[in-house]
PDB file of C-alpha atoms in Angstrom:
ATOM      1  CA  UNK A   1     189.918  22.401 135.315  1.00 96.00           C
ATOM      2  CA  UNK A   2     187.636  19.672 134.095  1.00 97.00           C
ATOM      3  CA  UNK A   3     184.739  20.280 131.714  1.00 96.00           C
ATOM      4  CA  UNK A   4     182.568  18.374 129.249  1.00 93.00           C
ATOM      5  CA  UNK A   5     179.840  19.275 126.759  1.00 92.00           C
ATOM      6  CA  UNK A   6     177.970  17.543 123.956  1.00 87.00           C
ATOM      7  CA  UNK A   7     176.811  20.810 122.328  1.00 88.00           C
ATOM      8  CA  UNK A   8     178.657  24.101 122.005  1.00 86.00           C
ATOM      9  CA  UNK A   9     182.255  25.054 122.694  1.00 92.00           C
ATOM     10  CA  UNK A  10     184.349  25.097 125.853  1.00 95.00           C
ATOM     11  CA  UNK A  11     186.165  28.406 126.393  1.00 95.00           C
ATOM     12  CA  UNK A  12     188.106  29.204 129.555  1.00 96.00           C
ATOM     13  CA  UNK A  13     190.532  31.909 130.650  1.00 96.00           C
ATOM     14  CA  UNK A  14     192.653  31.871 133.805  1.00 97.00           C
ATOM     15  CA  UNK A  15     195.046  34.607 134.943  1.00 96.00           C
ATOM     16  CA  UNK A  16     197.413  32.094 136.564  1.00 97.00           C
ATOM     17  CA  UNK A  17     198.730  28.579 135.987  1.00 98.00           C
ATOM     18  CA  UNK A  18     196.177  25.832 135.331  1.00 98.00           C
ATOM     19  CA  UNK A  19     196.073  22.039 135.554  1.00 98.00           C
ATOM     20  CA  UNK A  20     193.685  20.083 133.339  1.00 98.00           C
ATOM     21  CA  UNK A  21     192.620  17.234 135.611  1.00 97.00           C
ATOM     22  CA  UNK A  22     189.598  15.538 137.159  1.00 96.00           C
ATOM     23  CA  UNK A  23     186.791  16.752 139.418  1.00 96.00           C
ATOM     24  CA  UNK A  24     184.923  14.216 141.524  1.00 95.00           C
ATOM     25  CA  UNK A  25     181.166  13.765 141.778  1.00 95.00           C
ATOM     26  CA  UNK A  26     179.195  15.599 144.439  1.00 96.00           C
ATOM     27  CA  UNK A  27     175.599  15.605 145.619  1.00 96.00           C
ATOM     28  CA  UNK A  28     174.220  18.234 147.972  1.00 95.00           C
ATOM     29  CA  UNK A  29     170.513  18.044 148.776  1.00 94.00           C
ATOM     30  CA  UNK A  30     168.852  17.712 145.345  1.00 94.00           C
ATOM     31  CA  UNK A  31     171.795  19.094 143.342  1.00 95.00           C
ATOM     32  CA  UNK A  32     174.155  16.600 141.709  1.00 95.00           C
ATOM     33  CA  UNK A  33     177.430  17.047 139.837  1.00 93.00           C
ATOM     34  CA  UNK A  34     178.736  14.064 137.861  1.00 92.00           C
ATOM     35  CA  UNK A  35     182.473  13.369 137.947  1.00 94.00           C
ATOM     36  CA  UNK A  36     184.411  14.746 134.979  1.00 94.00           C
ATOM     37  CA  UNK A  37     187.917  14.144 133.753  1.00 96.00           C
ATOM     38  CA  UNK A  38     189.808  16.376 131.352  1.00 97.00           C
ATOM     39  CA  UNK A  39     188.229  18.786 128.896  1.00 97.00           C
ATOM     40  CA  UNK A  40     185.980  17.011 126.391  1.00 95.00           C
ATOM     41  CA  UNK A  41     183.523  17.910 123.656  1.00 94.00           C
ATOM     42  CA  UNK A  42     181.504  15.308 121.775  1.00 87.00           C
ATOM     43  CA  UNK A  43     179.224  17.201 119.375  1.00 83.00           C
ATOM     44  CA  UNK A  44     179.920  18.799 116.012  1.00 83.00           C
ATOM     45  CA  UNK A  45     181.329  22.325 115.951  1.00 83.00           C
ATOM     46  CA  UNK A  46     182.419  21.942 119.584  1.00 88.00           C
ATOM     47  CA  UNK A  47     185.889  23.505 119.771  1.00 94.00           C
ATOM     48  CA  UNK A  48     188.011  23.989 122.904  1.00 96.00           C
ATOM     49  CA  UNK A  49     189.871  27.260 123.707  1.00 97.00           C
ATOM     50  CA  UNK A  50     191.897  27.590 126.921  1.00 97.00           C
ATOM     51  CA  UNK A  51     194.015  30.673 127.667  1.00 97.00           C
ATOM     52  CA  UNK A  52     196.154  31.086 130.779  1.00 98.00           C
ATOM     53  CA  UNK A  53     198.521  33.727 132.138  1.00 97.00           C
ATOM     54  CA  UNK A  54     200.701  30.977 133.601  1.00 98.00           C
ATOM     55  CA  UNK A  55     201.701  27.426 132.736  1.00 98.00           C
ATOM     56  CA  UNK A  56     199.251  24.778 131.537  1.00 98.00           C
ATOM     57  CA  UNK A  57     199.709  21.217 132.789  1.00 98.00           C
ATOM     58  CA  UNK A  58     197.719  18.519 130.997  1.00 98.00           C
ATOM     59  CA  UNK A  59     197.235  15.519 133.333  1.00 98.00           C
ATOM     60  CA  UNK A  60     194.193  14.056 131.539  1.00 97.00           C
ATOM     61  CA  UNK A  61     192.585  14.176 128.085  1.00 97.00           C
ATOM     62  CA  UNK A  62     191.858  17.316 126.095  1.00 98.00           C
ATOM     63  CA  UNK A  63     189.501  15.846 123.503  1.00 96.00           C
ATOM     64  CA  UNK A  64     187.545  17.701 120.817  1.00 95.00           C
ATOM     65  CA  UNK A  65     187.315  14.465 118.831  1.00 86.00           C
ATOM     66  CA  UNK A  66     188.968  14.332 115.422  1.00 86.00           C
ATOM     67  CA  UNK A  67     186.522  16.713 113.717  1.00 90.00           C
ATOM     68  CA  UNK A  68     186.819  19.738 116.064  1.00 94.00           C
ATOM     69  CA  UNK A  69     189.662  22.031 117.113  1.00 96.00           C
ATOM     70  CA  UNK A  70     191.715  22.612 120.274  1.00 97.00           C
ATOM     71  CA  UNK A  71     193.536  25.899 120.921  1.00 98.00           C
ATOM     72  CA  UNK A  72     195.791  26.261 123.983  1.00 98.00           C
ATOM     73  CA  UNK A  73     197.422  29.639 124.714  1.00 98.00           C
ATOM     74  CA  UNK A  74     199.794  29.916 127.686  1.00 98.00           C
ATOM     75  CA  UNK A  75     201.643  32.852 129.210  1.00 97.00           C
ATOM     76  CA  UNK A  76     204.311  30.327 130.280  1.00 98.00           C
ATOM     77  CA  UNK A  77     204.747  26.721 129.068  1.00 98.00           C
ATOM     78  CA  UNK A  78     202.463  23.812 128.156  1.00 98.00           C
ATOM     79  CA  UNK A  79     203.356  20.384 129.534  1.00 98.00           C
ATOM     80  CA  UNK A  80     201.622  17.034 129.239  1.00 98.00           C
ATOM     81  CA  UNK A  81     202.159  14.521 132.024  1.00 97.00           C
ATOM     82  CA  UNK A  82     199.369  12.099 130.989  1.00 97.00           C
ATOM     83  CA  UNK A  83     196.253  11.869 128.836  1.00 97.00           C
ATOM     84  CA  UNK A  84     195.652  12.392 125.140  1.00 97.00           C
ATOM     85  CA  UNK A  85     195.032  15.461 122.984  1.00 97.00           C
ATOM     86  CA  UNK A  86     192.566  14.695 120.196  1.00 97.00           C
ATOM     87  CA  UNK A  87     191.645  17.319 117.589  1.00 97.00           C
ATOM     88  CA  UNK A  88     191.305  18.119 113.926  1.00 97.00           C
ATOM     89  CA  UNK A  89     193.385  21.289 114.358  1.00 97.00           C
ATOM     90  CA  UNK A  90     195.676  21.568 117.410  1.00 98.00           C
ATOM     91  CA  UNK A  91     197.066  25.043 118.048  1.00 98.00           C
ATOM     92  CA  UNK A  92     199.630  25.676 120.786  1.00 98.00           C
ATOM     93  CA  UNK A  93     201.079  29.098 121.677  1.00 97.00           C
ATOM     94  CA  UNK A  94     203.300  29.693 124.681  1.00 97.00           C
ATOM     95  CA  UNK A  95     205.943  31.913 126.229  1.00 96.00           C
ATOM     96  CA  UNK A  96     207.791  28.825 127.492  1.00 96.00           C
ATOM     97  CA  UNK A  97     208.522  25.217 126.602  1.00 97.00           C
ATOM     98  CA  UNK A  98     205.806  23.205 124.841  1.00 98.00           C
ATOM     99  CA  UNK A  99     206.186  19.547 125.813  1.00 98.00           C
ATOM    100  CA  UNK A 100     203.165  17.560 124.564  1.00 98.00           C
ATOM    101  CA  UNK A 101     204.529  14.071 124.019  1.00 98.00           C
ATOM    102  CA  UNK A 102     201.960  11.406 124.905  1.00 97.00           C
ATOM    103  CA  UNK A 103     202.209   8.482 122.482  1.00 96.00           C
ATOM    104  CA  UNK A 104     198.407   8.588 122.043  1.00 97.00           C
ATOM    105  CA  UNK A 105     198.013  12.237 120.916  1.00 98.00           C
ATOM    106  CA  UNK A 106     195.997  12.398 117.706  1.00 98.00           C
ATOM    107  CA  UNK A 107     195.721  15.647 115.756  1.00 98.00           C
ATOM    108  CA  UNK A 108     195.252  15.921 112.008  1.00 98.00           C
ATOM    109  CA  UNK A 109     197.038  19.311 111.845  1.00 98.00           C
ATOM    110  CA  UNK A 110     199.477  20.942 114.290  1.00 98.00           C
ATOM    111  CA  UNK A 111     200.602  24.534 114.577  1.00 98.00           C
ATOM    112  CA  UNK A 112     202.736  25.675 117.517  1.00 98.00           C
ATOM    113  CA  UNK A 113     204.891  28.637 118.494  1.00 97.00           C
ATOM    114  CA  UNK A 114     206.929  29.709 121.499  1.00 96.00           C
ATOM    115  CA  UNK A 115     209.246  32.598 122.242  1.00 91.00           C
ATOM    116  CA  UNK A 116     211.230  30.744 124.939  1.00 92.00           C
ATOM    117  CA  UNK A 117     211.967  27.056 125.357  1.00 92.00           C
ATOM    118  CA  UNK A 118     211.673  24.069 123.058  1.00 96.00           C
ATOM    119  CA  UNK A 119     208.735  22.530 121.208  1.00 98.00           C
ATOM    120  CA  UNK A 120     208.327  18.765 121.583  1.00 98.00           C
ATOM    121  CA  UNK A 121     205.257  17.070 120.108  1.00 98.00           C
ATOM    122  CA  UNK A 122     204.387  13.417 119.550  1.00 98.00           C
ATOM    123  CA  UNK A 123     201.446  12.043 117.547  1.00 98.00           C
ATOM    124  CA  UNK A 124     200.203   8.468 117.220  1.00 98.00           C
ATOM    125  CA  UNK A 125     199.684   8.542 113.417  1.00 97.00           C
ATOM    126  CA  UNK A 126     199.945  10.884 110.401  1.00 98.00           C
ATOM    127  CA  UNK A 127     200.283  14.633 111.034  1.00 98.00           C
ATOM    128  CA  UNK A 128     200.195  17.772 108.905  1.00 98.00           C
ATOM    129  CA  UNK A 129     202.171  20.829 109.988  1.00 98.00           C
ATOM    130  CA  UNK A 130     199.817  23.628 108.976  1.00 98.00           C
ATOM    131  CA  UNK A 131     197.966  26.670 110.294  1.00 98.00           C
ATOM    132  CA  UNK A 132     195.402  27.273 113.031  1.00 97.00           C
ATOM    133  CA  UNK A 133     193.321  30.434 112.773  1.00 96.00           C
ATOM    134  CA  UNK A 134     192.750  33.022 115.468  1.00 96.00           C
ATOM    135  CA  UNK A 135     189.800  32.695 117.818  1.00 94.00           C
ATOM    136  CA  UNK A 136     188.374  35.016 120.464  1.00 92.00           C
ATOM    137  CA  UNK A 137     185.438  34.035 122.642  1.00 88.00           C
ATOM    138  CA  UNK A 138     184.520  36.398 125.470  1.00 86.00           C
ATOM    139  CA  UNK A 139     187.862  37.104 127.206  1.00 87.00           C
ATOM    140  CA  UNK A 140     189.742  34.057 125.879  1.00 91.00           C
ATOM    141  CA  UNK A 141     191.989  34.676 122.857  1.00 93.00           C
ATOM    142  CA  UNK A 142     194.169  32.542 120.608  1.00 96.00           C
ATOM    143  CA  UNK A 143     196.389  34.295 118.037  1.00 95.00           C
ATOM    144  CA  UNK A 144     196.652  32.674 114.603  1.00 96.00           C
ATOM    145  CA  UNK A 145     199.652  30.392 114.192  1.00 96.00           C
ATOM    146  CA  UNK A 146     201.284  28.967 111.108  1.00 97.00           C
ATOM    147  CA  UNK A 147     203.765  26.112 111.134  1.00 97.00           C
ATOM    148  CA  UNK A 148     205.932  25.211 114.114  1.00 98.00           C
ATOM    149  CA  UNK A 149     208.255  28.018 115.204  1.00 96.00           C
ATOM    150  CA  UNK A 150     210.567  29.026 118.032  1.00 95.00           C
ATOM    151  CA  UNK A 151     212.139  32.458 118.272  1.00 88.00           C
ATOM    152  CA  UNK A 152     214.413  32.327 121.339  1.00 83.00           C
ATOM    153  CA  UNK A 153     217.899  30.921 121.806  1.00 82.00           C
ATOM    154  CA  UNK A 154     218.232  27.257 122.747  1.00 82.00           C
ATOM    155  CA  UNK A 155     214.731  26.612 121.384  1.00 91.00           C
ATOM    156  CA  UNK A 156     214.929  23.358 119.452  1.00 96.00           C
ATOM    157  CA  UNK A 157     211.979  21.581 117.801  1.00 97.00           C
ATOM    158  CA  UNK A 158     211.223  17.835 117.902  1.00 98.00           C
ATOM    159  CA  UNK A 159     208.174  16.406 116.091  1.00 98.00           C
ATOM    160  CA  UNK A 160     207.678  12.619 116.239  1.00 98.00           C
ATOM    161  CA  UNK A 161     204.823  10.790 114.510  1.00 98.00           C
ATOM    162  CA  UNK A 162     203.745   7.186 114.104  1.00 98.00           C
ATOM    163  CA  UNK A 163     202.596   7.957 110.533  1.00 98.00           C
ATOM    164  CA  UNK A 164     203.573  10.259 107.679  1.00 98.00           C
ATOM    165  CA  UNK A 165     204.426  13.922 108.192  1.00 98.00           C
ATOM    166  CA  UNK A 166     203.158  16.490 105.691  1.00 98.00           C
ATOM    167  CA  UNK A 167     204.771  19.938 105.921  1.00 98.00           C
ATOM    168  CA  UNK A 168     202.471  22.546 104.355  1.00 98.00           C
ATOM    169  CA  UNK A 169     204.020  25.458 106.282  1.00 97.00           C
ATOM    170  CA  UNK A 170     207.406  26.293 107.821  1.00 96.00           C
ATOM    171  CA  UNK A 171     209.136  24.472 110.651  1.00 97.00           C
ATOM    172  CA  UNK A 172     211.546  27.137 111.907  1.00 96.00           C
ATOM    173  CA  UNK A 173     213.834  27.105 114.952  1.00 94.00           C
ATOM    174  CA  UNK A 174     215.806  30.088 113.565  1.00 85.00           C
ATOM    175  CA  UNK A 175     219.422  29.670 112.502  1.00 84.00           C
ATOM    176  CA  UNK A 176     220.921  28.989 115.945  1.00 86.00           C
ATOM    177  CA  UNK A 177     218.694  26.038 116.955  1.00 93.00           C
ATOM    178  CA  UNK A 178     217.881  22.532 115.719  1.00 95.00           C
ATOM    179  CA  UNK A 179     214.849  20.893 114.104  1.00 96.00           C
ATOM    180  CA  UNK A 180     214.338  17.128 114.409  1.00 97.00           C
ATOM    181  CA  UNK A 181     211.540  15.361 112.526  1.00 97.00           C
ATOM    182  CA  UNK A 182     210.982  11.655 113.231  1.00 97.00           C
ATOM    183  CA  UNK A 183     208.333   9.981 111.061  1.00 97.00           C
ATOM    184  CA  UNK A 184     207.021   6.429 111.125  1.00 95.00           C
ATOM    185  CA  UNK A 185     206.039   6.598 107.439  1.00 94.00           C
ATOM    186  CA  UNK A 186     207.936   9.266 105.532  1.00 91.00           C
ATOM    187  CA  UNK A 187     207.705  13.011 105.030  1.00 93.00           C
ATOM    188  CA  UNK A 188     206.468  15.290 102.261  1.00 92.00           C
TER     189      UNK A 188
END
């Protein structure tokens, strides 16, 4: 999937696994499609919501700029192999491992939950662990999340930031798993 808009939101639902990537340009007769890469919004109030029944693989940017929100809901895991996630609020829900660890990710607030697998997140600067509200648009749905939580066994949490970490909600890997918080500028 690759999509871009300067006005309005991007909402997408897929019953299977999905890769966020690039789509090349094409011209047929008088119809032209410009190349796109990643999922990007540039206007105000232009959130991104992507829900899949299978895994999500992020190979390019998912960018709602720093004043809009990104919500990713996966029926399996969420993995990032390249690109940057940029958002005011970044919400991640999955039924598998969440591994979003690009050194250039930039969210103001993170909330993530999984029932199986670990949560690994890396951010370039300061980060607040907070809440991301529910959103439903057409057939795409994101359930509200609060904090960073895992509920399965062997489901550790690692949050690494280049700046300060502010914990306004729980970071919970239940009593049988581990939480690791690495901050470049302290924690409160």
